Every structure is written in structure tokens, then in C-alpha cells.
Coordinates of C-alpha atoms in Angstrom, one line a residue:
X1 CA -131.2 25.9 -16.1
X2 CA -132.4 24.4 -18.4
X3 CA -134.0 20.5 -17.9
X4 CA -132.0 19.6 -20.6
X5 CA -128.6 20.4 -18.7
X6 CA -129.7 19.6 -15.9
X7 CA -129.0 16.1 -13.7
X8 CA -132.0 14.1 -14.7
X9 CA -132.6 10.2 -14.9
X10 CA -134.5 9.4 -19.0
X11 CA -136.3 5.9 -19.8
X12 CA -136.7 3.8 -22.7
X13 CA -138.0 0.8 -23.6
X14 CA -137.6 -2.0 -26.2
X15 CA -140.2 -4.8 -27.2
X16 CA -138.8 -8.0 -28.8
X17 CA -139.1 -9.3 -32.5
X18 CA -142.0 -11.6 -30.3
X19 CA -143.7 -9.1 -28.7
X20 CA -147.6 -9.8 -30.0
X21 CA -146.8 -6.2 -32.0
X22 CA -144.1 -6.8 -33.1
X23 CA -145.2 -9.5 -34.9
X24 CA -147.6 -8.6 -36.5
X25 CA -144.8 -5.5 -37.8
X26 CA -142.7 -7.9 -39.3
X27 CA -145.9 -9.7 -41.3
X28 CA -146.4 -6.8 -42.5
X29 CA -143.4 -6.0 -43.5
X30 CA -142.6 -9.0 -45.3
X31 CA -146.0 -9.0 -47.2
X32 CA -144.1 -5.1 -48.5
X33 CA -141.1 -6.6 -49.5
X34 CA -143.0 -9.0 -51.3
X35 CA -145.1 -6.6 -53.3
X36 CA -142.2 -4.1 -54.0
X37 CA -139.6 -7.7 -55.2
X38 CA -143.2 -8.2 -58.3
X39 CA -143.7 -4.9 -58.7
X40 CA -141.5 -2.0 -57.3
X41 CA -143.9 0.5 -58.1
X42 CA -146.4 -0.6 -55.6
X43 CA -149.2 0.9 -53.5
X44 CA -148.9 -0.7 -49.6
X45 CA -151.1 -0.3 -46.1
X46 CA -151.2 -3.5 -44.9
X47 CA -152.3 -4.2 -41.7
X48 CA -151.9 -6.6 -39.4
X49 CA -153.5 -8.2 -35.9
X50 CA -153.4 -10.9 -34.1
X51 CA -153.9 -13.0 -30.5
X52 CA -154.2 -16.6 -29.6
X53 CA -153.0 -18.8 -32.9
X54 CA -155.4 -16.0 -34.9
X55 CA -153.6 -13.7 -37.5
X56 CA -155.7 -11.2 -39.5
X57 CA -154.3 -9.0 -43.0
X58 CA -156.5 -5.9 -43.6
X59 CA -155.4 -3.1 -46.2
X60 CA -155.3 -1.5 -49.1
X61 CA -152.4 -3.4 -51.8
X62 CA -152.5 -1.9 -55.5
X63 CA -149.2 -4.3 -56.8
X64 CA -149.3 -6.2 -60.5
X65 CA -147.6 -8.7 -59.1
X66 CA -150.5 -9.7 -56.5
X67 CA -151.9 -12.7 -57.7
X68 CA -148.1 -14.3 -56.7
X69 CA -148.4 -13.4 -52.9
X70 CA -149.7 -15.4 -50.6
X71 CA -149.7 -13.4 -47.4
X72 CA -150.5 -16.3 -45.4
X73 CA -147.5 -18.4 -46.5
X74 CA -145.6 -14.7 -46.0
X75 CA -147.6 -14.8 -42.3
X76 CA -146.6 -18.0 -41.5
X77 CA -143.2 -17.8 -42.8
X78 CA -142.5 -14.8 -40.2
X79 CA -143.7 -16.6 -37.3
X80 CA -141.8 -19.6 -37.3
X81 CA -138.8 -17.7 -38.4
X82 CA -139.1 -15.8 -35.2
X83 CA -140.0 -18.3 -33.3
X84 CA -143.2 -19.5 -32.6
X85 CA -143.2 -22.7 -33.9
X86 CA -144.8 -24.7 -31.0
X87 CA -148.4 -25.3 -30.3
X88 CA -147.5 -25.1 -26.4
X89 CA -147.2 -21.2 -26.9
X90 CA -151.0 -21.1 -28.8
X91 CA -149.6 -19.2 -31.0
X92 CA -148.0 -21.5 -33.9
X93 CA -146.6 -20.9 -37.6
X94 CA -149.0 -24.8 -38.3
X95 CA -151.8 -24.0 -36.5
X96 CA -153.3 -20.9 -36.6
X97 CA -156.5 -19.4 -37.8
X98 CA -155.8 -17.0 -41.4
X99 CA -158.1 -14.1 -41.6
X100 CA -156.9 -11.5 -45.2
X101 CA -159.0 -8.0 -45.9
X102 CA -156.6 -6.4 -48.2
X103 CA -158.4 -4.8 -51.7
X104 CA -156.7 -2.0 -53.8
X105 CA -155.5 1.8 -53.0
X106 CA -158.4 4.4 -52.8
X107 CA -158.7 6.0 -56.6
X108 CA -158.7 9.4 -54.3
X109 CA -155.6 8.2 -52.9
X110 CA -154.1 7.5 -55.8
X111 CA -154.2 10.1 -58.3
X112 CA -152.9 12.5 -55.7
X113 CA -150.1 9.9 -55.2
X114 CA -149.3 9.3 -59.1
X115 CA -148.0 11.7 -60.4
X116 CA -149.7 14.0 -63.5
X117 CA -152.2 13.2 -62.0
X118 CA -154.0 15.0 -59.6
X119 CA -153.8 19.2 -59.2
X120 CA -149.7 19.2 -59.5
X121 CA -147.6 17.0 -62.2
X122 CA -144.6 15.6 -59.5
X123 CA -145.7 12.6 -57.1
X124 CA -147.4 13.9 -53.7
X125 CA -147.0 13.2 -50.5
X126 CA -149.1 10.3 -49.9
X127 CA -151.3 11.9 -46.8
X128 CA -151.3 15.0 -44.2
X129 CA -149.3 15.3 -40.7
X130 CA -145.7 16.0 -39.8
X131 CA -142.8 14.2 -39.1
X132 CA -139.6 13.9 -37.0
X133 CA -136.1 12.7 -37.5
X134 CA -133.6 12.8 -34.8
X135 CA -129.7 12.8 -33.8
X136 CA -127.4 12.7 -31.0
X137 CA -124.1 12.8 -30.6
X138 CA -124.3 10.0 -26.8
X139 CA -124.1 7.3 -28.4
X140 CA -121.3 5.9 -31.6
X141 CA -124.5 5.3 -34.0
X142 CA -125.6 8.7 -33.3
X143 CA -129.1 7.2 -31.5
X144 CA -129.7 8.5 -27.7
X145 CA -128.6 6.2 -25.0
X146 CA -131.1 4.7 -23.6
X147 CA -133.0 3.0 -26.5
X148 CA -129.4 2.4 -27.6
X149 CA -129.2 0.3 -25.5
X150 CA -132.4 -1.0 -24.4
X151 CA -132.7 -2.5 -28.1
X152 CA -128.8 -3.7 -27.9
X153 CA -129.7 -6.1 -24.9
X154 CA -132.9 -8.0 -26.6
X155 CA -130.4 -8.3 -30.0
X156 CA -128.5 -10.5 -27.5
X157 CA -131.1 -12.4 -26.0
X158 CA -132.4 -12.5 -28.4
X159 CA -129.8 -14.6 -30.5
X160 CA -128.7 -16.4 -27.1
X161 CA -132.4 -18.1 -27.9
X162 CA -132.1 -18.2 -31.6
X163 CA -128.4 -20.6 -31.1
X164 CA -130.0 -22.4 -27.6
X165 CA -127.5 -21.7 -24.9
X166 CA -130.3 -20.5 -23.1
X167 CA -133.1 -23.2 -23.5
X168 CA -135.8 -22.1 -21.5
X169 CA -136.1 -18.5 -23.8
X170 CA -139.6 -17.9 -25.2
X171 CA -139.8 -15.5 -28.0
X172 CA -142.0 -12.6 -26.6
X173 CA -139.2 -9.2 -23.9
X174 CA -139.2 -6.4 -22.9
X175 CA -136.2 -4.2 -21.7
X176 CA -135.5 -1.4 -20.3
X177 CA -133.0 0.8 -19.0
X178 CA -132.7 4.0 -16.8
X179 CA -129.4 6.9 -17.5
X180 CA -128.4 9.7 -15.5
X181 CA -127.2 12.5 -17.6
X182 CA -125.7 15.4 -16.5
X183 CA -124.9 17.9 -18.6
X184 CA -127.0 16.5 -21.4
X185 CA -124.6 13.5 -21.3
X186 CA -125.5 10.1 -20.6
X187 CA -123.4 9.3 -17.2
X188 CA -124.2 6.7 -15.2
X189 CA -127.4 3.4 -15.7
X190 CA -129.3 3.6 -13.4
X191 CA -131.6 0.3 -13.4
X192 CA -132.3 -1.8 -15.7
X193 CA -135.3 -4.2 -16.5
X194 CA -135.6 -6.9 -18.5
X195 CA -138.8 -9.0 -19.0
X196 CA -138.2 -12.5 -20.9
X197 CA -140.9 -14.9 -21.1
X198 CA -139.3 -19.2 -20.7
X199 CA -140.6 -22.1 -19.9
X200 CA -141.6 -22.9 -16.2
X201 CA -138.4 -22.9 -14.3
X202 CA -136.9 -20.8 -11.6
X203 CA -137.2 -17.2 -11.0
X204 CA -133.8 -17.5 -9.1
X205 CA -132.1 -19.2 -12.3
X206 CA -133.7 -16.6 -14.6
X207 CA -132.7 -13.4 -12.7
X208 CA -129.2 -14.9 -12.3
X209 CA -129.4 -15.8 -15.9
X210 CA -130.1 -12.1 -17.6
X211 CA -128.3 -10.2 -15.4
X212 CA -125.1 -11.6 -16.6
X213 CA -126.4 -11.0 -19.7
X214 CA -126.5 -7.3 -18.8
X215 CA -123.8 -7.1 -17.2
X216 CA -121.8 -8.7 -20.5
X217 CA -123.4 -6.8 -22.6
X218 CA -123.3 -3.3 -21.2
X219 CA -119.8 -3.3 -18.7
X220 CA -118.4 -2.1 -21.9
X221 CA -120.5 1.0 -21.9
X222 CA -118.5 1.8 -18.5
X223 CA -122.1 3.4 -17.4
X224 CA -122.5 0.2 -15.0
X225 CA -122.0 0.2 -11.1
X226 CA -122.1 -1.2 -8.0
X227 CA -125.4 0.6 -7.7
X228 CA -127.3 -0.2 -10.4
X229 CA -131.2 -1.9 -10.1
X230 CA -131.9 -4.6 -12.2
X231 CA -135.3 -5.8 -12.1
X232 CA -135.2 -9.8 -14.4
X233 CA -139.2 -10.5 -14.1
X234 CA -140.7 -8.2 -12.3
X235 CA -144.0 -9.7 -11.7
X236 CA -142.7 -13.0 -10.5
X237 CA -143.4 -15.3 -13.3
X238 CA -143.6 -14.3 -17.6
X239 CA -144.9 -17.9 -19.1
X240 CA -147.6 -17.0 -20.9
X241 CA -146.7 -14.3 -23.5
X242 CA -146.9 -13.3 -26.6
X243 CA -150.1 -13.1 -28.9
X244 CA -151.8 -15.8 -26.2
X245 CA -150.7 -13.0 -23.1
X246 CA -151.5 -10.3 -25.7
X247 CA -153.3 -9.2 -28.9
X248 CA -151.1 -7.3 -31.8
X249 CA -151.8 -4.7 -33.8
X250 CA -149.6 -3.5 -36.8
X251 CA -148.0 0.4 -36.0
X252 CA -148.2 0.4 -31.7
X253 CA -144.8 0.7 -30.8
X254 CA -143.7 4.1 -32.0
X255 CA -141.6 5.3 -29.4
X256 CA -139.9 1.9 -29.9
X257 CA -139.7 2.1 -33.1
X258 CA -137.8 5.6 -33.4
X259 CA -136.3 7.2 -30.7
X260 CA -137.5 6.4 -27.2
X261 CA -139.5 9.1 -26.1
X262 CA -136.8 11.7 -26.8
X263 CA -137.3 14.4 -28.6
X264 CA -141.1 14.2 -31.0
X265 CA -143.1 11.5 -32.6
X266 CA -145.1 12.9 -35.7
X267 CA -147.9 9.6 -34.6
X268 CA -147.6 8.3 -37.6
X269 CA -146.4 4.7 -37.5
X270 CA -144.1 2.6 -39.9
X271 CA -144.8 -0.8 -41.1
X272 CA -146.1 -2.2 -43.9
X273 CA -146.1 0.8 -45.7
X274 CA -144.8 1.6 -49.1
X275 CA -142.7 5.0 -49.6
X276 CA -144.7 7.4 -50.7
X277 CA -146.5 7.2 -47.0
X278 CA -144.3 10.0 -45.6
X279 CA -144.9 8.5 -42.0
X280 CA -142.6 6.6 -43.1
X281 CA -140.4 8.1 -45.3
X282 CA -140.1 11.1 -45.1
X283 CA -138.4 10.2 -41.0
X284 CA -136.4 8.2 -42.1
X285 CA -134.9 11.7 -44.8
X286 CA -135.1 13.6 -41.7
X287 CA -133.1 11.2 -39.3
X288 CA -130.9 10.6 -42.3
X289 CA -130.4 14.9 -42.8
X290 CA -130.3 14.9 -38.4
X291 CA -127.6 12.6 -38.4
X292 CA -125.5 14.4 -40.6
X293 CA -126.4 17.5 -39.4
X294 CA -124.8 15.8 -36.3
X295 CA -121.3 14.1 -38.3
X296 CA -120.5 17.7 -39.1
X297 CA -120.0 18.8 -36.3
X298 CA -123.0 21.5 -36.5
X299 CA -124.7 20.5 -33.7
X300 CA -124.8 18.3 -31.3
X301 CA -128.4 17.3 -31.0
X302 CA -131.0 17.8 -33.9
X303 CA -134.1 17.6 -34.5
X304 CA -135.3 18.2 -37.6
X305 CA -139.5 18.6 -37.7
X306 CA -140.7 17.9 -42.1
X307 CA -145.4 18.5 -43.1
X308 CA -146.6 17.9 -45.4
X309 CA -150.2 17.8 -47.4
X310 CA -151.9 15.2 -49.0
X311 CA -150.7 15.2 -52.9
X312 CA -148.3 18.1 -52.2
X313 CA -144.3 17.6 -53.3
X314 CA -143.5 20.3 -51.3
X315 CA -143.2 20.2 -47.6
X316 CA -145.4 22.7 -46.4
X317 CA -143.1 23.4 -43.8
X318 CA -139.3 23.1 -42.6
X319 CA -137.9 23.4 -38.5
X320 CA -134.6 22.7 -37.4
X321 CA -134.0 22.1 -33.8
X322 CA -130.8 22.0 -32.1
X323 CA -131.6 22.9 -28.1
X324 CA -128.6 25.2 -27.4
X325 CA -125.7 22.9 -29.2
X326 CA -125.1 24.7 -32.6
X327 CA -122.6 26.0 -33.9
X328 CA -124.5 28.0 -36.4
X329 CA -127.7 29.3 -36.0
X330 CA -130.8 27.1 -36.9
X331 CA -132.2 29.6 -39.2
X332 CA -129.5 29.5 -41.0
X333 CA -129.8 25.4 -41.2
X334 CA -132.9 25.8 -41.5
X335 CA -132.5 27.6 -45.3
X336 CA -130.7 25.8 -46.9
X337 CA -132.7 23.0 -46.0
X338 CA -135.9 24.7 -47.7
X339 CA -133.1 25.7 -50.8
X340 CA -133.0 22.1 -51.8
X341 CA -129.7 22.6 -52.2
X342 CA -128.3 19.7 -49.8
X343 CA -131.5 17.2 -49.1
X344 CA -134.7 17.3 -51.5
X345 CA -137.3 16.7 -49.6
X346 CA -139.7 16.0 -52.2
X347 CA -141.6 11.9 -51.4
X348 CA -140.3 11.0 -55.3
X349 CA -136.4 12.3 -54.0
X350 CA -136.8 10.8 -51.1
X351 CA -137.3 7.6 -53.2
X352 CA -134.5 7.9 -55.0
X353 CA -132.2 9.6 -52.9
X354 CA -132.5 6.2 -49.9
X355 CA -133.6 3.5 -52.9
X356 CA -136.7 3.0 -51.1
X357 CA -138.5 0.7 -53.7
X358 CA -135.0 -1.1 -55.0
X359 CA -133.5 -1.9 -51.7
X360 CA -130.0 -3.3 -51.6
X361 CA -128.6 -5.2 -49.3
X362 CA -132.1 -4.8 -46.4
X363 CA -135.5 -4.8 -46.3
X364 CA -138.4 -4.0 -44.4
X365 CA -139.0 -6.7 -43.1
X366 CA -135.8 -6.2 -41.9
X367 CA -136.3 -2.3 -40.0
X368 CA -139.1 -3.9 -38.0
X369 CA -137.5 -5.1 -34.5
X370 CA -135.2 -3.7 -33.2
X371 CA -135.3 0.0 -33.6
X372 CA -135.8 1.7 -37.7
X373 CA -132.9 4.0 -36.4
X374 CA -129.1 3.5 -35.7
X375 CA -128.6 0.6 -37.5
X376 CA -126.2 0.6 -40.2
X377 CA -127.4 -1.5 -42.9
X378 CA -130.3 0.6 -43.1
X379 CA -129.5 3.8 -46.5
X380 CA -131.1 6.0 -44.2
X381 CA -127.9 5.8 -41.9
X382 CA -125.3 7.7 -44.3
X383 CA -123.2 9.4 -42.8
X384 CA -122.1 11.4 -47.5
X385 CA -123.4 14.6 -47.6
X386 CA -121.5 15.8 -44.1
X387 CA -119.3 17.6 -46.8
X388 CA -121.7 18.9 -48.1
X389 CA -123.7 20.8 -45.2
X390 CA -120.6 22.1 -44.0
X391 CA -120.0 23.5 -47.4
X392 CA -123.7 24.8 -47.5
X393 CA -123.3 26.0 -44.0
X394 CA -119.9 27.6 -44.2
X395 CA -117.8 25.5 -42.4

């Protein structure tokens, strides 16, 4: 029996917006948002690092309105909104040291990405590499259950922290949910881990409050039972946290950002990158394709892999996997994707299909915490190609 169908426990984690790596992702994406607002054609590769009361921005940005953008002010605003607004946290929006080392994009890269400037007439991919998209019927939002519920817990806790109903919570936190799967489907949550930065209050109080939040949040799933185990701040104390507890870097939570370890990952991070960077845009598009295929009933699980060469628009390859759950042959769906009949994987077409340079109702910073997938505010979560893919597949 395949391990996919044999009973097994799978675990995924999430980290909050106050986690040091996520602080960096949000600053990088907030700077990207500012650049696109000034110049939709901006080329952005913005990295952030942070540690005790310190933030560094580095990278390559070409933006017609760059002189109107103040990256330091953006960084301070993001840090404040996350909740690092007290000096006692040793990372404070009003006092951290700031350094900026941003310069323009390399013209060698630019000519390969800009239509008509490189070896090819079309807009080429901003880098080589492979990207993956995944979807499953395991949850209503077509996400794997462990990462879905890990994100959900931290989203609830950040709202509780900001409204002040649990007054001792600080911004940094992690969650982890382990789920027993039988025949490939989630049947039971075996354990939940919450590590939440707090003021110096008794552990018994924290454990009582956190378990109550977990149960209120996850009881509706029907996956909790009397044997579910809870591990709350298992070291016994979590007061020192955020960038003072651990240094942060952009792009260091790629599994949290995607599917929690389910499926495959090409290795590329998302935050701080404009849509010419196929690490981001093609991963979004592959999720869009996989989700529409699953929503069309073609498979219960679908993974799309796409690969590019820098400066070339046409993908090097497209691969489709259904993990034994498909009602159509994977090769048949692959041929449909390669034809461009329903989904066009060229970088410029991806930008247009998902409105990645003219966002309506969402920002890239929105994606930088609590997952890039499974949240309906993003255009790559649309289910609007179901009939087209069914028709092409002969269903």
C-alpha cells in the first residue's frame, strides 16, 4: 500500500506576523507594494534582515518613482503595525537602527526580461528554476489540512492579541498541527503545539488560555477528540522573542508560505519580488491551475511543476501529478496545459491573467503572513476556469 493511502500522521507549522522572518517578509513586500503603486513596471528584488533593534534593506530595485519612496518609513510603519511598539521588546518601531543598501537591477537581467531587448522578442522569465502548485479536496479552500489549521490558529491569536482580549500576548508565535490521515484523508488531530511570546505571566495561565483558543477554533472541524494532546510553550517560558530572540531574513519560511511540506517545492522564496520573478508569479499561477483542476473534479489531489530558463518566455517543461486520484490521465491534462488553450504559462500572460501589477483589493504584504495560498482575497485563488478545463478534458 502506498504511504499516501496508508494511515499516517502529517505535521505542518505556521509562524505569526511577529516572527522575525515574517517581519522581514512583510517589510520587503510593503516596499514592493510602494514601488508598484508609483510605477507598475517596477523591477523589485528587496531583501530584509533584522535583529535586536536593527533593520537592513538590501537588493535591486528599478522604479520610476523611487525618489518618492522612503523605505525606512515603510519599515517603521510595518514594525509598528505588527505590534513591536515598546522598547522593552528590544525591537521597537521608533528606535531601531536602519540601514539601506538598495541599488538598481542589473541591465544584464533587465534585457532578458524586457520584451524585445534580449535574444527573444517576448518578455522572458526573470530567472531559471522550477515552481510548484498544489491543491487538494482535504479542506474547503483546497489546502492540505495541517497547514490550513496551523495558519487558522495563528490568525485567530493575532486578532485576539490586537484587540487585547488576552492582554499578555506579544507578537512572536508559532503553531504546529499533526493530523492522522486514513486513505489520504484527514480524520483526527493527534496533537497541537502553540509557542507564543508573552509577558512574564504564569505558564498555567498561558496553557489554559491557549488550549481554550485551540478548542474554540478547531472544534468545528470535528478532528479534535479526547486523546488530542496539547503542547503550549513547551520550554516553559517564551518572553524573549521576535528579532531580539532570533535574527530574521526574507524568504526563510518557504514551506510555511506554501503547503506545509505537502507536495514539492522548487526552493524559491516569494516576498520582495515583482512578478517578473517566476519564483513567485509561476508558483501562484501553478496553484491557480491546480486548484481549478481539482475544483473541476479531474482529481482529488493535483500538483503542477513548471520550469523556466532566464530570458525565455516558454516554459522548459510542465508536469502534472494526480497521486493516483485522477479521473483523467495525467499526460492528457499535461498536453492541455502545454497547448496554452486554457492556461498560458508565459510570464507576461501570467501577470495579466492574475493582475499581478495592478492589484485590486489586495497587496503583496497581505500575502507575507499566514500563507500565500488558501485565502480568497488573492486572484490566484479564483475558481473561474472549471468549465474551460472540463471542456478541454472532455468531461
